[in-house]
Amino acid sequence: MARRIAFINYKGGVGKTSLIVNTAACLAKLGRRVLLCDLDTQSNASIWLLKLDRWNKINAAGEGALYSIFDPGRAKLQDIVVPDVVQDKAGAKALPGLDLVPTTFNLVDLESEYEGDPKRPAYLIFQQQLAAIEAKYDFVLFDCPPNILRASQCGIFSANEIYVPANPDALSLIGFTLLVEKLYKFHALSASFRTGAMGPAAQVQGIIFNSIKTGTDIEVSKMRMQLRLNQYKTAKRAAPIAKIFDAQVRDAMVVRRAVTLGLPVVLVSHEASDEAQDNVVNDYRKVAAELVRQGDGL
Ligand SMILES: Nc1ncnc2c1ncn2[C@@H]1O[C@H](COP(=O)(O)OP(=O)(O)O)[C@@H](O)[C@H]1O
Ligand SMILES: [Mg+2]
């Protein structure tokens, strides 16, 4: 069965998208079959991996992205998946094994215009369609916006695990706190739609520090985060094995450059070939490896 994992924090700009895209790429490089679902209207992960031209076509068509499974509702998730999404300049497959559920700007309509059937909330439609295709994957990853509105709920409801990207600052801690509060409200609201086959409702399993500048002391931030996490564990609001990842991702120019090039860092950086070196590519590889190990404890 696929591990279904959401990356979310109530704070924007902490690195949710860059962490999930680069971790997904490392998992695919390891030979895992990965489906990345972009659940953020801003479409950052989709634009990154499809590159602007391909994404523009889907955006202009108004169909073929996530919102079309809800409205007009003819498409199924399996129809919109972009297999082996990463291409090189010649259009050849550059990273087999990484598929994408793309999103375009019309996903914003899910939050307001979409009415649907109250007996079949959007997250249930999404979960059921995902269940039809997830056997093909080892990992299904959800890139969420910094909220638990409808689009995000699709990921939260379908996921069994949550990881929280964080920066070493007070705002990330506040974002984490808000997330856990809202998460349990949503779980209570959606409980009647859960079935045993879905597995447990998603709990926070880990916190991953991102964008660490050289020379910054992050120990105090880490300690505060650890204290909060311990409180949640005691209150059974975080998984018993939840932890701050040993792996953390440094701040590096190449991460921003990778976005412009439309490739994950592991395909951009000349440093990628040396798996023993101390560099940002290997930071992502370590995050991916720790994510795999965290699954052994589930
Ligand atoms: N490790 C990093 N080093 C340098 N820049 C980063 C790093 N991680 C993220 N960024 C940059 O920070 C910005 C926000 O990151 P993003 O992944 O989009 O965050 P979020 O999805 O949480 O809003 C982006 O411009 C991204 O390129
Ligand atoms: Mg994002």
Coordinates of C-alpha atoms and ligand atoms in Angstrom, one line a residue:
M1 CA 0.0 0.0 0.0
A2 CA 1.2 3.5 -0.8
R3 CA 2.3 5.7 2.0
R4 CA 0.1 8.9 1.8
I5 CA 1.9 11.9 3.1
A6 CA 1.0 15.6 3.4
F7 CA 3.5 18.4 3.9
I8 CA 1.8 21.3 5.6
N9 CA 2.4 24.2 7.9
Y10 CA 0.1 27.1 8.5
K11 CA 2.9 29.4 7.6
G12 CA 3.6 30.3 3.9
G13 CA 7.1 30.5 2.5
V14 CA 8.7 28.0 4.9
G15 CA 9.6 25.6 2.0
K16 CA 6.7 23.2 1.8
T17 CA 6.8 23.1 -2.0
S18 CA 10.6 23.0 -2.4
L19 CA 10.9 20.3 0.2
I20 CA 8.2 18.1 -1.2
V21 CA 9.4 18.5 -4.9
N22 CA 13.0 17.7 -4.0
T23 CA 12.2 14.9 -1.6
A24 CA 9.8 13.4 -4.2
A25 CA 12.6 13.6 -6.8
C26 CA 15.1 11.9 -4.5
L27 CA 12.6 9.1 -3.8
A28 CA 12.0 8.6 -7.5
K29 CA 15.8 8.5 -8.0
L30 CA 15.9 5.7 -5.4
G31 CA 13.5 3.8 -7.7
R32 CA 10.3 4.5 -5.7
R33 CA 7.1 5.2 -7.6
V34 CA 5.9 8.6 -6.5
L35 CA 2.7 10.6 -7.2
L36 CA 2.9 14.2 -6.2
C37 CA -0.4 16.0 -5.9
D38 CA -0.3 19.8 -6.1
L39 CA -3.1 21.0 -3.8
D40 CA -2.2 24.7 -3.8
T41 CA -4.0 27.1 -6.1
Q42 CA -0.8 29.0 -6.5
S43 CA 0.4 26.0 -8.6
N44 CA 4.0 26.4 -7.6
A45 CA 4.9 22.7 -7.8
S46 CA 3.0 22.2 -11.1
I47 CA 4.7 25.2 -12.8
W48 CA 8.0 24.0 -11.5
L49 CA 7.8 20.5 -12.7
L50 CA 5.8 21.0 -15.9
K51 CA 7.7 24.2 -16.7
L52 CA 5.7 27.3 -17.8
D53 CA 4.8 26.2 -21.4
R54 CA 3.2 22.9 -20.6
W55 CA 1.5 24.4 -17.5
N56 CA 0.2 27.4 -19.4
K57 CA -1.6 25.1 -21.9
I58 CA -3.4 23.2 -19.1
N59 CA -4.2 26.5 -17.3
A60 CA -5.6 28.0 -20.5
A61 CA -7.6 24.9 -21.4
G62 CA -9.5 25.1 -18.1
E63 CA -9.6 21.3 -17.9
G64 CA -7.0 18.6 -17.2
A65 CA -6.0 19.9 -13.8
L66 CA -7.3 19.1 -10.3
Y67 CA -10.3 21.3 -10.3
S68 CA -11.8 19.5 -13.3
I69 CA -12.5 16.4 -11.1
F70 CA -15.0 18.6 -9.2
D71 CA -16.3 20.9 -11.9
P72 CA -17.4 20.0 -14.5
G73 CA -16.6 16.7 -12.8
R74 CA -16.2 14.6 -16.0
A75 CA -12.5 13.9 -15.5
K76 CA -11.2 11.4 -13.0
L77 CA -8.0 11.8 -11.1
Q78 CA -6.4 9.0 -13.3
D79 CA -7.2 11.1 -16.4
I80 CA -5.3 14.1 -15.3
V81 CA -2.1 12.5 -13.9
V82 CA 1.0 13.6 -15.8
P83 CA 3.2 10.5 -15.9
D84 CA 7.0 10.9 -15.5
V85 CA 6.4 14.7 -15.4
V86 CA 10.0 15.9 -15.4
Q87 CA 11.4 16.4 -19.0
D88 CA 14.7 17.6 -20.3
K89 CA 15.1 20.3 -22.9
A90 CA 14.4 17.8 -25.7
G91 CA 11.2 16.7 -24.1
A92 CA 12.6 13.3 -23.0
K93 CA 11.8 11.7 -19.7
A94 CA 14.4 13.1 -17.2
L95 CA 13.1 11.4 -14.0
P96 CA 11.0 8.3 -14.6
G97 CA 8.8 7.4 -11.6
L98 CA 7.7 10.8 -10.6
D99 CA 4.1 11.5 -11.6
L100 CA 2.1 14.7 -11.0
V101 CA -1.5 15.6 -10.3
P102 CA -1.3 19.2 -11.7
T103 CA -3.1 22.2 -10.5
T104 CA -4.0 25.5 -12.2
F105 CA -5.4 28.8 -10.9
N106 CA -9.0 27.6 -11.2
L107 CA -8.6 25.5 -8.1
V108 CA -9.4 28.7 -6.2
D109 CA -13.0 28.1 -7.2
L110 CA -13.2 25.0 -5.1
E111 CA -13.2 27.3 -2.0
S112 CA -16.1 29.5 -3.0
E113 CA -18.0 28.8 -6.2
Y114 CA -18.1 25.1 -5.9
E115 CA -21.2 23.8 -4.2
G116 CA -21.2 20.1 -4.8
D117 CA -23.2 17.7 -2.7
P118 CA -22.9 18.2 1.1
K119 CA -23.2 14.5 1.5
R120 CA -20.1 14.0 -0.7
P121 CA -17.6 16.7 0.3
A122 CA -14.7 17.4 -2.1
Y123 CA -12.2 15.6 0.1
L124 CA -14.3 12.4 -0.2
I125 CA -14.5 12.6 -4.0
F126 CA -10.7 13.1 -4.1
Q127 CA -10.0 10.3 -1.7
Q128 CA -12.2 7.8 -3.6
Q129 CA -10.6 8.7 -6.9
L130 CA -7.1 8.5 -5.4
A131 CA -7.9 5.0 -3.9
A132 CA -8.5 3.8 -7.5
I133 CA -5.0 4.6 -8.6
E134 CA -2.8 4.6 -5.5
A135 CA -1.8 0.9 -5.8
K136 CA 0.6 2.0 -8.6
Y137 CA 2.6 4.0 -6.2
D138 CA 4.9 3.6 -3.2
F139 CA 4.4 7.2 -2.1
V140 CA 1.6 9.7 -2.7
L141 CA 2.6 13.1 -1.6
F142 CA 0.4 16.2 -1.1
D143 CA 1.8 19.7 -1.4
C144 CA -0.7 21.8 0.6
P145 CA -1.3 25.5 1.0
P146 CA -0.9 27.1 4.4
N147 CA -4.4 26.4 5.5
I148 CA -7.0 23.6 5.9
L149 CA -9.6 24.8 3.4
R150 CA -11.2 22.5 0.9
A151 CA -8.2 21.9 -1.4
S152 CA -5.9 21.2 1.5
Q153 CA -8.6 19.0 3.1
C154 CA -8.3 16.6 0.1
G155 CA -4.7 15.9 1.1
I156 CA -5.3 15.9 4.9
F157 CA -8.2 13.5 4.6
S158 CA -6.4 11.1 2.2
A159 CA -3.1 11.2 4.1
N160 CA -2.0 9.0 7.0
E161 CA 1.1 11.0 7.8
I162 CA 1.9 14.7 8.1
Y163 CA 5.3 16.3 8.0
V164 CA 5.7 20.0 8.9
P165 CA 8.4 22.0 7.1
A166 CA 9.6 24.8 9.4
N167 CA 12.2 27.6 9.4
P168 CA 14.0 28.4 12.6
D169 CA 11.8 31.2 13.6
A170 CA 8.8 32.0 15.9
L171 CA 6.4 32.2 13.0
S172 CA 7.0 28.6 12.0
L173 CA 6.2 27.5 15.6
I174 CA 3.0 29.5 15.6
G175 CA 2.2 27.9 12.2
F176 CA 2.7 24.4 13.6
T177 CA 0.5 25.2 16.6
L178 CA -2.3 26.5 14.5
L179 CA -2.0 23.5 12.2
V180 CA -2.5 21.0 15.0
E181 CA -5.5 22.9 16.3
K182 CA -7.2 23.1 13.0
L183 CA -6.2 19.5 12.1
Y184 CA -8.1 18.0 15.0
K185 CA -11.2 20.1 14.3
F186 CA -11.1 18.8 10.7
H187 CA -10.6 15.2 11.8
A188 CA -13.7 15.6 14.1
L189 CA -15.8 17.1 11.3
S190 CA -14.8 14.5 8.7
A191 CA -14.8 11.4 11.0
S192 CA -18.2 10.1 9.8
F193 CA -16.7 9.8 6.3
R194 CA -13.8 7.7 7.3
T195 CA -13.7 3.9 6.8
G196 CA -11.3 1.4 8.1
A197 CA -9.8 0.9 4.7
M198 CA -8.5 4.4 4.7
G199 CA -6.2 3.8 7.6
P200 CA -5.7 6.2 10.6
A201 CA -6.5 9.9 10.3
A202 CA -3.2 11.8 9.6
Q203 CA -1.1 12.8 12.6
V204 CA 2.1 14.9 12.6
Q205 CA 5.0 12.4 12.3
G206 CA 7.8 14.8 11.8
I207 CA 9.2 18.4 11.6
I208 CA 11.7 19.2 9.0
F209 CA 13.9 22.3 9.2
N210 CA 14.5 24.1 6.0
S211 CA 16.5 27.1 4.6
I212 CA 19.1 27.1 7.3
K213 CA 21.7 29.8 6.6
T214 CA 25.3 29.0 7.4
G215 CA 26.4 30.2 10.8
T216 CA 22.9 30.5 12.2
D217 CA 22.4 28.8 15.5
I218 CA 19.1 27.0 15.3
E219 CA 19.3 25.2 18.7
V220 CA 16.9 27.5 20.5
S221 CA 14.3 27.3 17.7
K222 CA 14.7 23.5 17.7
M223 CA 14.3 23.3 21.4
R224 CA 11.1 25.3 21.4
M225 CA 9.7 23.2 18.6
Q226 CA 10.7 20.0 20.5
L227 CA 8.9 21.3 23.6
R228 CA 5.7 22.0 21.7
L229 CA 6.0 18.6 19.9
N230 CA 6.4 16.9 23.3
Q231 CA 3.3 18.6 24.6
Y232 CA 1.3 17.4 21.6
K233 CA 2.6 13.9 22.0
T234 CA 1.5 13.8 25.6
A235 CA -1.9 15.2 24.6
K236 CA -2.0 12.5 21.8
R237 CA -2.2 15.2 19.2
A238 CA 1.0 14.1 17.5
A239 CA 2.2 10.6 16.7
P240 CA 4.1 8.7 19.4
I241 CA 7.1 8.5 17.1
A242 CA 6.9 12.1 15.9
K243 CA 10.3 13.8 15.9
I244 CA 12.3 16.7 14.5
F245 CA 14.2 15.2 11.6
D246 CA 18.0 14.8 12.1
A247 CA 18.2 15.8 8.4
Q248 CA 17.8 19.5 7.7
V249 CA 18.1 21.5 4.5
R250 CA 20.5 24.4 4.2
D251 CA 19.7 27.7 2.4
A252 CA 21.3 27.4 -1.1
M253 CA 21.0 29.5 -4.3
V254 CA 20.7 26.3 -6.3
V255 CA 17.2 25.7 -4.8
R256 CA 15.9 28.9 -6.3
R257 CA 17.8 28.3 -9.6
A258 CA 16.2 24.9 -9.8
V259 CA 12.7 26.5 -9.8
T260 CA 13.7 28.7 -12.7
L261 CA 15.1 25.8 -14.6
G262 CA 12.0 23.6 -14.0
L263 CA 14.0 20.8 -12.5
P264 CA 14.4 19.3 -9.1
V265 CA 17.8 20.1 -7.5
V266 CA 19.0 16.6 -7.9
L267 CA 19.0 17.1 -11.6
V268 CA 20.5 20.6 -11.6
S269 CA 23.4 20.6 -9.3
H270 CA 26.8 19.6 -10.4
E271 CA 27.2 18.5 -6.8
A272 CA 24.6 15.8 -7.2
S273 CA 27.0 13.1 -8.4
D274 CA 29.0 12.9 -5.1
E275 CA 26.7 11.3 -2.6
A276 CA 29.2 11.7 0.2
Q277 CA 29.7 15.4 -0.1
D278 CA 28.3 18.0 2.3
N279 CA 25.8 19.9 0.1
V280 CA 22.2 20.7 -0.3
V281 CA 21.5 17.8 -2.7
N282 CA 22.5 15.4 0.0
D283 CA 20.5 17.3 2.5
Y284 CA 17.4 16.4 0.4
R285 CA 18.7 12.8 0.0
K286 CA 18.9 12.6 3.8
V287 CA 15.4 13.9 4.3
A288 CA 14.1 11.3 1.8
A289 CA 16.0 8.5 3.6
E290 CA 14.7 9.6 7.0
L291 CA 11.2 9.7 5.6
V292 CA 11.6 6.2 4.3
R293 CA 12.9 5.1 7.8
Q294 CA 10.1 6.9 9.6
G295 CA 7.7 4.6 7.7
D296 CA 9.3 1.5 9.4
G297 CA 8.0 2.8 12.8
L298 CA 4.4 3.1 11.7
Ligands
LIG1 N1 16.7 25.5 1.1 C1 16.4 26.6 0.4 N2 17.4 27.5 0.0 C2 17.1 28.6 -0.7 N3 15.9 29.0 -1.0 C3 14.9 28.2 -0.6 C4 15.1 27.0 0.1 N4 13.9 26.4 0.3 C5 12.9 27.3 -0.2 N5 13.5 28.3 -0.8 C6 12.9 29.5 -1.5 O1 12.0 30.1 -0.6 C7 10.8 30.4 -1.2 C8 9.6 29.8 -0.5 O2 9.7 28.4 -0.7 P1 8.5 27.4 -1.0 O3 9.0 26.1 -1.1 O4 7.7 28.0 -2.2 O5 7.6 27.6 0.3 P2 6.1 27.3 0.6 O6 5.6 26.2 -0.3 O7 6.1 26.9 2.1 O8 5.3 28.6 0.4 C9 10.9 30.1 -2.7 O9 11.4 31.2 -3.4 C10 12.0 29.0 -2.6 O10 12.8 28.9 -3.8
MG2 MG 4.0 26.1 -1.6

